[in-house]
Coordinates of C-alpha atoms in Angstrom, one line a residue:
M144 CA -17.0 -36.2 -72.6
N145 CA -13.6 -35.7 -71.0
I146 CA -11.5 -32.6 -71.3
D147 CA -7.9 -32.6 -70.0
L148 CA -6.3 -29.4 -69.0
T149 CA -2.6 -29.2 -68.0
D150 CA -1.0 -26.2 -66.2
T151 CA -4.3 -24.4 -66.2
T152 CA -6.3 -21.9 -64.2
S153 CA -9.8 -21.8 -62.6
S154 CA -11.1 -19.5 -65.4
Q155 CA -10.0 -21.9 -68.1
V156 CA -11.7 -24.8 -66.2
N157 CA -14.9 -22.7 -66.1
A158 CA -14.7 -22.1 -69.8
A159 CA -14.2 -25.9 -70.4
L160 CA -17.3 -26.6 -68.4
V161 CA -19.4 -24.2 -70.5
K162 CA -17.9 -25.7 -73.7
A163 CA -18.7 -29.3 -72.6
R164 CA -22.3 -28.4 -71.7
R165 CA -22.9 -26.9 -75.1
A166 CA -21.3 -29.8 -76.9
A167 CA -23.5 -32.2 -74.9
G168 CA -26.6 -30.3 -75.8
F169 CA -27.8 -29.1 -72.4
P170 CA -26.5 -25.6 -71.7
A171 CA -28.9 -25.0 -68.8
V172 CA -27.4 -25.7 -65.4
G173 CA -29.8 -28.0 -63.5
M174 CA -27.6 -28.8 -60.5
V175 CA -28.7 -28.2 -56.9
L176 CA -25.4 -28.1 -55.0
T177 CA -21.6 -28.2 -55.2
L178 CA -19.9 -31.3 -53.6
V179 CA -16.2 -30.8 -52.8
I180 CA -14.3 -34.0 -52.1
V181 CA -10.9 -33.6 -50.5
T182 CA -8.9 -36.8 -50.9
D183 CA -5.6 -38.2 -52.4
E184 CA -4.7 -40.2 -55.5
G185 CA -5.1 -43.5 -53.7
N186 CA -8.7 -42.9 -52.5
H187 CA -10.2 -40.6 -55.0
Y188 CA -11.6 -43.4 -57.2
D189 CA -13.9 -44.9 -54.6
A190 CA -14.9 -41.5 -53.2
L191 CA -15.8 -40.3 -56.7
R192 CA -17.7 -43.4 -57.5
A193 CA -19.9 -43.0 -54.4
A194 CA -20.4 -39.3 -55.2
N195 CA -21.5 -40.1 -58.7
D196 CA -24.1 -42.6 -57.5
A197 CA -25.4 -40.1 -55.0
S198 CA -25.6 -37.4 -57.7
K199 CA -28.3 -39.4 -59.4
E200 CA -30.6 -38.4 -56.5
H201 CA -29.0 -35.0 -56.0
P202 CA -27.6 -33.5 -59.3
S203 CA -24.5 -31.7 -58.4
R204 CA -21.2 -30.3 -59.5
I205 CA -18.5 -32.5 -58.0
L206 CA -15.1 -31.0 -57.4
V207 CA -12.4 -33.5 -56.4
V208 CA -9.4 -31.8 -54.8
I209 CA -6.3 -34.0 -55.0
R210 CA -3.3 -32.5 -53.2
R211 CA 0.1 -33.4 -54.6
P212 CA 2.6 -31.2 -52.7
G213 CA 5.7 -33.1 -54.0
R214 CA 8.6 -34.7 -52.2
S215 CA 11.7 -32.8 -53.4
P216 CA 12.2 -29.1 -52.5
R217 CA 12.0 -28.2 -56.2
D218 CA 8.6 -29.9 -56.6
R219 CA 7.3 -28.2 -53.5
A220 CA 8.3 -24.8 -54.7
R221 CA 6.4 -25.1 -58.0
A222 CA 2.7 -24.3 -58.3
R223 CA 0.7 -26.1 -61.0
L224 CA -2.9 -27.0 -61.6
D225 CA -4.0 -29.9 -63.7
A226 CA -7.7 -30.5 -64.3
E227 CA -9.9 -33.0 -65.9
V228 CA -13.5 -32.1 -66.8
R229 CA -16.0 -34.9 -67.1
L230 CA -19.6 -34.5 -68.4
G231 CA -22.1 -37.2 -69.2
G232 CA -21.6 -41.0 -68.9
E233 CA -21.1 -42.0 -65.2
T234 CA -21.6 -38.4 -64.0
G235 CA -25.3 -38.5 -65.1
T236 CA -26.8 -35.0 -65.2
G237 CA -24.1 -33.5 -63.1
E238 CA -20.5 -32.4 -63.7
T239 CA -17.2 -33.7 -62.4
V240 CA -13.9 -31.8 -62.2
L241 CA -10.8 -33.4 -60.9
L242 CA -8.3 -30.8 -59.6
R243 CA -4.7 -31.9 -59.0
L244 CA -2.9 -29.3 -57.1
H245 CA 0.9 -29.6 -57.3
G246 CA 3.6 -28.0 -55.2
E247 CA 2.8 -24.9 -53.2
L248 CA -0.7 -24.7 -54.7
A249 CA -1.7 -27.7 -52.6
S250 CA -1.8 -25.4 -49.5
H251 CA -4.2 -22.9 -51.3
A252 CA -7.0 -25.3 -52.5
H253 CA -9.7 -22.8 -51.4
S254 CA -8.5 -20.2 -53.8
V255 CA -8.8 -22.7 -56.7
V256 CA -12.2 -24.1 -55.6
L257 CA -13.9 -20.7 -54.9
P258 CA -14.3 -19.6 -58.6
L259 CA -15.7 -23.0 -59.5
L260 CA -18.6 -23.1 -57.0
L261 CA -22.2 -23.0 -58.4
P262 CA -23.7 -19.5 -57.8
D263 CA -26.6 -19.3 -55.3
A264 CA -26.3 -23.0 -54.4
P265 CA -25.3 -24.7 -51.2
V266 CA -21.8 -26.2 -50.8
V267 CA -20.9 -29.5 -49.1
V268 CA -17.3 -30.6 -48.3
W269 CA -16.5 -34.2 -47.7
W270 CA -13.3 -35.6 -46.3
P271 CA -13.3 -39.4 -46.9
E272 CA -10.1 -39.8 -45.0
D273 CA -7.6 -37.5 -43.1
A274 CA -10.2 -34.9 -42.0
P275 CA -8.9 -31.8 -40.3
D276 CA -9.1 -31.5 -36.5
N277 CA -11.5 -28.6 -36.9
P278 CA -13.5 -28.9 -40.2
A279 CA -15.3 -25.6 -39.6
K280 CA -12.0 -23.7 -39.3
D281 CA -10.5 -25.3 -42.4
L282 CA -10.2 -23.0 -45.3
L283 CA -12.3 -25.3 -47.5
G284 CA -14.7 -25.9 -44.6
T285 CA -15.5 -22.2 -44.3
L286 CA -17.0 -22.3 -47.8
A287 CA -19.5 -25.0 -46.9
Q288 CA -22.9 -25.2 -45.2
R289 CA -22.4 -28.9 -44.5
R290 CA -19.1 -30.6 -43.6
I291 CA -18.9 -34.4 -43.7
T292 CA -16.2 -36.5 -42.1
D293 CA -15.8 -40.2 -41.3
A294 CA -14.4 -41.2 -37.9
A295 CA -14.3 -44.8 -38.9
A296 CA -11.6 -44.0 -41.5
S297 CA -9.2 -42.5 -38.9
E298 CA -6.5 -44.3 -37.0
D299 CA -8.1 -43.8 -33.6
P300 CA -11.9 -43.5 -34.0
V301 CA -12.6 -42.8 -30.3
A302 CA -10.1 -39.9 -30.3
A303 CA -11.6 -38.6 -33.5
L304 CA -15.1 -38.5 -31.9
D305 CA -13.6 -36.6 -29.0
R306 CA -12.1 -34.0 -31.4
R307 CA -15.4 -33.7 -33.2
A308 CA -17.1 -33.0 -29.9
E309 CA -14.6 -30.4 -28.9
T310 CA -14.6 -28.5 -32.2
Y311 CA -18.3 -29.0 -33.2
S312 CA -19.9 -26.3 -35.2
P313 CA -23.5 -26.3 -36.7
G314 CA -23.3 -28.1 -40.1
D315 CA -20.8 -30.7 -39.0
T316 CA -21.7 -34.4 -39.4
D317 CA -20.0 -37.8 -39.6
L318 CA -20.7 -40.9 -41.7
A319 CA -20.3 -43.0 -38.5
W320 CA -23.5 -41.2 -37.3
T321 CA -25.3 -41.8 -40.6
R322 CA -24.7 -45.5 -40.4
V323 CA -26.8 -45.8 -37.3
T324 CA -29.9 -44.2 -38.8
P325 CA -31.7 -47.6 -39.5
W326 CA -31.0 -48.7 -35.9
R327 CA -32.4 -45.4 -34.5
S328 CA -35.5 -45.8 -36.6
V329 CA -36.2 -49.3 -35.5
L330 CA -35.5 -48.6 -31.8
A331 CA -37.7 -45.4 -31.9
A332 CA -40.5 -47.4 -33.4
A333 CA -40.2 -50.1 -30.8
L334 CA -40.3 -47.5 -28.0
D335 CA -43.3 -45.8 -29.5
Q336 CA -45.3 -48.9 -28.6
R337 CA -46.6 -49.6 -25.1
H338 CA -43.7 -50.4 -22.7
G339 CA -42.8 -49.9 -19.2
T340 CA -40.2 -47.6 -17.6
L341 CA -36.7 -48.0 -19.0
T342 CA -34.0 -48.6 -16.4
A343 CA -30.8 -49.4 -18.3
A344 CA -29.5 -50.3 -21.8
V345 CA -26.6 -52.1 -23.4
V346 CA -25.2 -51.5 -26.9
E347 CA -23.0 -54.2 -28.2
G348 CA -20.6 -54.0 -31.1
E349 CA -17.1 -54.5 -32.3
E350 CA -14.3 -52.6 -30.7
Y351 CA -13.1 -49.3 -32.2
N352 CA -16.3 -48.8 -34.1
P353 CA -17.5 -45.2 -33.7
S354 CA -21.0 -46.0 -34.8
V355 CA -21.4 -48.2 -31.7
D356 CA -20.3 -45.4 -29.4
L357 CA -22.6 -42.9 -31.1
L358 CA -25.6 -45.1 -30.8
A359 CA -24.9 -45.6 -27.1
L360 CA -24.5 -41.9 -26.6
W361 CA -27.7 -41.2 -28.4
L362 CA -29.6 -43.6 -26.1
A363 CA -28.0 -42.1 -23.0
A364 CA -28.7 -38.6 -24.1
R365 CA -32.4 -39.2 -25.1
L366 CA -33.5 -41.7 -22.5
R367 CA -31.5 -40.4 -19.5
I368 CA -30.6 -43.9 -18.3
P369 CA -27.3 -45.7 -17.7
V370 CA -26.0 -47.2 -21.0
E371 CA -23.3 -49.7 -21.2
R372 CA -21.0 -50.1 -24.2
A373 CA -20.2 -53.8 -24.6
R374 CA -17.7 -55.3 -27.1
S375 CA -18.4 -58.2 -29.4
A376 CA -16.7 -59.8 -32.4
G377 CA -18.9 -57.7 -34.8
P378 CA -19.2 -56.8 -37.5
G379 CA -20.4 -53.4 -36.7
I380 CA -23.3 -53.1 -34.2
T381 CA -24.6 -56.5 -33.2
S382 CA -27.3 -55.9 -30.6
V383 CA -29.1 -53.4 -28.4
R384 CA -30.9 -54.4 -25.2
M385 CA -33.0 -52.2 -23.0
D386 CA -34.3 -53.2 -19.6
T387 CA -37.9 -52.4 -18.6
R388 CA -40.1 -53.5 -15.7
E389 CA -42.1 -55.7 -18.0
G390 CA -39.0 -57.4 -19.6
E391 CA -36.2 -56.8 -22.1
I392 CA -36.5 -55.0 -25.4
S393 CA -33.8 -56.4 -27.7
L394 CA -32.7 -55.8 -31.3
N395 CA -30.1 -58.4 -32.5
R396 CA -28.3 -58.5 -35.8
A397 CA -25.7 -61.0 -36.7
D398 CA -23.7 -60.9 -40.0
S399 CA -26.9 -60.7 -42.1
P400 CA -29.2 -58.0 -43.5
V401 CA -32.0 -59.2 -41.1
A402 CA -32.3 -58.3 -37.4
H403 CA -34.6 -59.9 -34.8
L404 CA -36.7 -57.5 -32.7
S405 CA -38.1 -58.7 -29.3
V406 CA -40.6 -56.6 -27.3
P407 CA -42.3 -57.8 -24.1
G408 CA -45.9 -59.0 -24.7
Q409 CA -45.5 -59.2 -28.5
P410 CA -44.3 -61.9 -30.9
D411 CA -40.7 -61.7 -32.1
R412 CA -40.3 -60.0 -35.5
Q413 CA -37.7 -59.8 -38.2
V414 CA -36.8 -56.3 -39.6
A415 CA -34.6 -55.3 -42.5
L416 CA -31.3 -53.8 -41.2
H417 CA -28.8 -54.1 -44.0
R418 CA -25.5 -52.4 -44.2
R419 CA -25.6 -49.5 -46.6
S420 CA -23.0 -48.4 -49.1
T421 CA -21.1 -45.1 -49.0
A422 CA -23.2 -43.8 -51.8
D423 CA -26.4 -44.3 -49.8
L424 CA -24.8 -42.6 -46.8
I425 CA -23.7 -39.5 -48.9
A426 CA -27.2 -39.4 -50.5
E427 CA -28.8 -39.3 -47.0
E428 CA -26.5 -36.5 -45.8
L429 CA -27.3 -34.4 -48.9
R430 CA -31.0 -34.6 -48.2
R431 CA -30.8 -32.2 -45.3
L432 CA -28.4 -29.3 -45.1
D433 CA -29.5 -27.8 -41.8
P434 CA -27.6 -28.5 -38.5
D435 CA -28.2 -32.0 -37.2
E436 CA -29.3 -31.3 -33.6
A437 CA -29.6 -35.0 -32.7
Y438 CA -26.0 -35.7 -33.8
H439 CA -24.8 -32.7 -31.8
E440 CA -26.7 -33.8 -28.6
A441 CA -25.3 -37.4 -28.9
L442 CA -21.8 -36.3 -29.8
C443 CA -21.5 -33.8 -26.9
H444 CA -23.0 -36.1 -24.3
G445 CA -19.5 -37.4 -23.6
L446 CA -17.9 -40.8 -24.1
S447 CA -16.8 -40.8 -20.4
K448 CA -20.5 -41.2 -19.4
L449 CA -20.8 -44.6 -21.0
D450 CA -20.4 -47.9 -19.1
G451 CA -21.8 -46.1 -16.1
G452 CA -24.8 -44.2 -17.2
S453 CA -24.7 -40.4 -16.5
Q454 CA -22.4 -40.9 -13.5
P455 CA -18.9 -39.4 -13.6
P456 CA -16.0 -41.8 -13.8
A457 CA -14.4 -43.1 -10.6
G458 CA -12.0 -40.6 -9.0
A459 CA -13.4 -37.6 -10.8
P460 CA -15.1 -34.8 -8.9
A461 CA -18.8 -34.5 -9.3
A462 CA -19.7 -31.6 -11.5
A463 CA -22.3 -29.2 -10.1
S464 CA -25.5 -29.0 -12.2
P465 CA -26.4 -25.5 -13.4
T466 CA -30.1 -26.2 -12.5
A467 CA -29.6 -28.4 -9.4
T468 CA -32.6 -29.0 -7.2
A469 CA -32.6 -29.7 -3.5
S470 CA -32.9 -33.4 -2.7
P471 CA -35.8 -34.6 -0.4
T472 CA -33.2 -35.8 2.2
A473 CA -31.6 -32.4 2.4
T474 CA -34.9 -30.7 2.7
A475 CA -36.1 -33.0 5.4
S476 CA -32.9 -32.6 7.4
T477 CA -33.1 -28.8 7.2
A478 CA -36.7 -28.9 8.4
A479 CA -35.8 -31.3 11.2
S480 CA -33.1 -28.9 12.5
D481 CA -35.5 -26.0 12.4
A482 CA -38.1 -28.0 14.3
S483 CA -35.6 -29.1 17.0
A484 CA -34.4 -25.5 17.8
P485 CA -35.9 -23.9 20.9
A486 CA -38.7 -21.4 20.5
G487 CA -37.4 -18.0 19.8
Q488 CA -34.0 -19.3 18.7
A489 CA -33.0 -19.2 15.0
S490 CA -31.8 -22.3 13.3
T491 CA -28.1 -22.7 12.7
T492 CA -28.7 -23.4 9.0
R493 CA -27.0 -20.7 6.9
P494 CA -28.9 -19.0 4.1
P495 CA -27.7 -19.6 0.5
A496 CA -26.2 -16.1 0.3
E497 CA -24.1 -16.7 3.4
E498 CA -23.0 -20.1 2.1
S499 CA -21.9 -18.6 -1.2
L500 CA -19.9 -16.0 0.7
R501 CA -18.2 -18.7 2.7
R502 CA -17.1 -20.5 -0.5
L503 CA -15.2 -17.5 -1.9
R504 CA -11.5 -17.3 -1.8
P505 CA -9.9 -15.1 0.9
D506 CA -9.0 -12.5 -1.7
Q507 CA -12.6 -12.4 -3.0
A508 CA -14.3 -12.3 0.4
P509 CA -15.8 -8.9 1.2
K510 CA -13.8 -6.9 3.7
P511 CA -15.6 -6.1 7.0
K512 CA -16.4 -2.4 7.5
P513 CA -15.1 -0.7 10.6
P514 CA -17.8 -0.2 13.3
T515 CA -19.3 3.3 13.4
S516 CA -20.9 4.9 16.4
A517 CA -24.5 5.5 16.1
P518 CA -25.3 9.2 15.5
V519 CA -27.2 11.1 18.2
A520 CA -30.5 12.1 16.8
P521 CA -31.3 15.8 17.4
A522 CA -34.3 16.7 19.6
A523 CA -37.4 17.4 17.7
S524 CA -38.8 20.9 17.6
G525 CA -41.3 21.6 20.4
Q526 CA -39.8 18.9 22.7
Q527 CA -37.7 19.6 25.7
R528 CA -34.4 17.8 25.9
T529 CA -34.0 15.8 29.0
D530 CA -30.4 15.7 30.4
P531 CA -29.3 12.8 32.7
E532 CA -29.7 13.3 36.5
P533 CA -26.6 14.9 38.1
S534 CA -24.6 13.1 40.8
P535 CA -24.7 14.3 44.5
E536 CA -21.1 15.7 44.3
A537 CA -22.1 17.8 41.3
V538 CA -25.1 19.1 43.3
E539 CA -22.9 20.1 46.2
E540 CA -20.4 21.9 43.9
R541 CA -23.2 23.9 42.3
A542 CA -24.6 24.9 45.7
A543 CA -21.2 26.1 46.9
A544 CA -20.7 28.2 43.8
A545 CA -24.2 29.8 44.2
A546 CA -23.4 30.7 47.9
K547 CA -20.1 32.5 46.9
E548 CA -22.0 34.5 44.3
A549 CA -24.6 35.5 46.9
D550 CA -21.8 36.7 49.5
G551 CA -20.1 38.7 46.8

């Protein structure tokens, strides 16, 4: 059932939804969440089709926000809402509402969407393309517990990942990260088996593919080893190689749904590693609405740490670790300087407190206090105060003064 509403309001859209449910014969609301899709006229069909397929696993109310601000000044000054309510058919057990915001109303999409949200149900916002720089600060993003973007759909995927890392908030996720879930599962299962110490890894994939970068970041953050990001003709991720003392663990996938897994000491195996559709990716993201800590750790590990492990890039100053520990070389040199000092002479090594004071700026260094004379302690009660012994000249003067007093 389709109901078209022209120049309408949010309350009239809600009334049309109730009317459509009663006409279809299922007045009870059995949906588990509200999925808001922010897109345009050119991309809303593919996004809505993927959302409808995902709603078969997660019955939901789908609100498609299509902004049409207009080109002429007169069109931009007008504010009009056109809606289309769909129930049954391709929507399954859910509901679909297409909201076309014209003119000035395109800048106030949150005020149109807010009255249409399901009560006491989580909200998920998905930007198939042209995601905001900070999804958590977007007015529609503030309504959601989960915010889905796609760095692969941006003009510069690497810059998009950098922005996601800078503006990350709990609840943010990206479909580029969802695409590497099968790779992470196979690699984790391979590492759960018996293997030696990992020394390095190489992730190979096509250029400007954010999924390749995220998989390399995940390995670098979890394994604490140098990870190199290599480029290939693609498509997508083509191979992952990890060096161990016993040999190389490799997972290779060409342009086929089957990958070859090689582990030292075991026969080679073939594992299913097909490329999933957008509907499968959205369905996976709707299964969990809590913050994705693994995505946060991989995203914030830093693209600059790839191609050279965890070392900073050339020419950059080394950052001090907040929990740095003394190296054995430094400890041995300090002990050697203490042992070579003569007996009774303190070592010239400064304590940490003095070193921290020396690193302060001149305006932050503590000012030295003026020297003060030591106070003379008064004589204790019952003790006789001993004066210093007088000089011979003073003795003669005292004797002369005593003789004059006697003559007088």
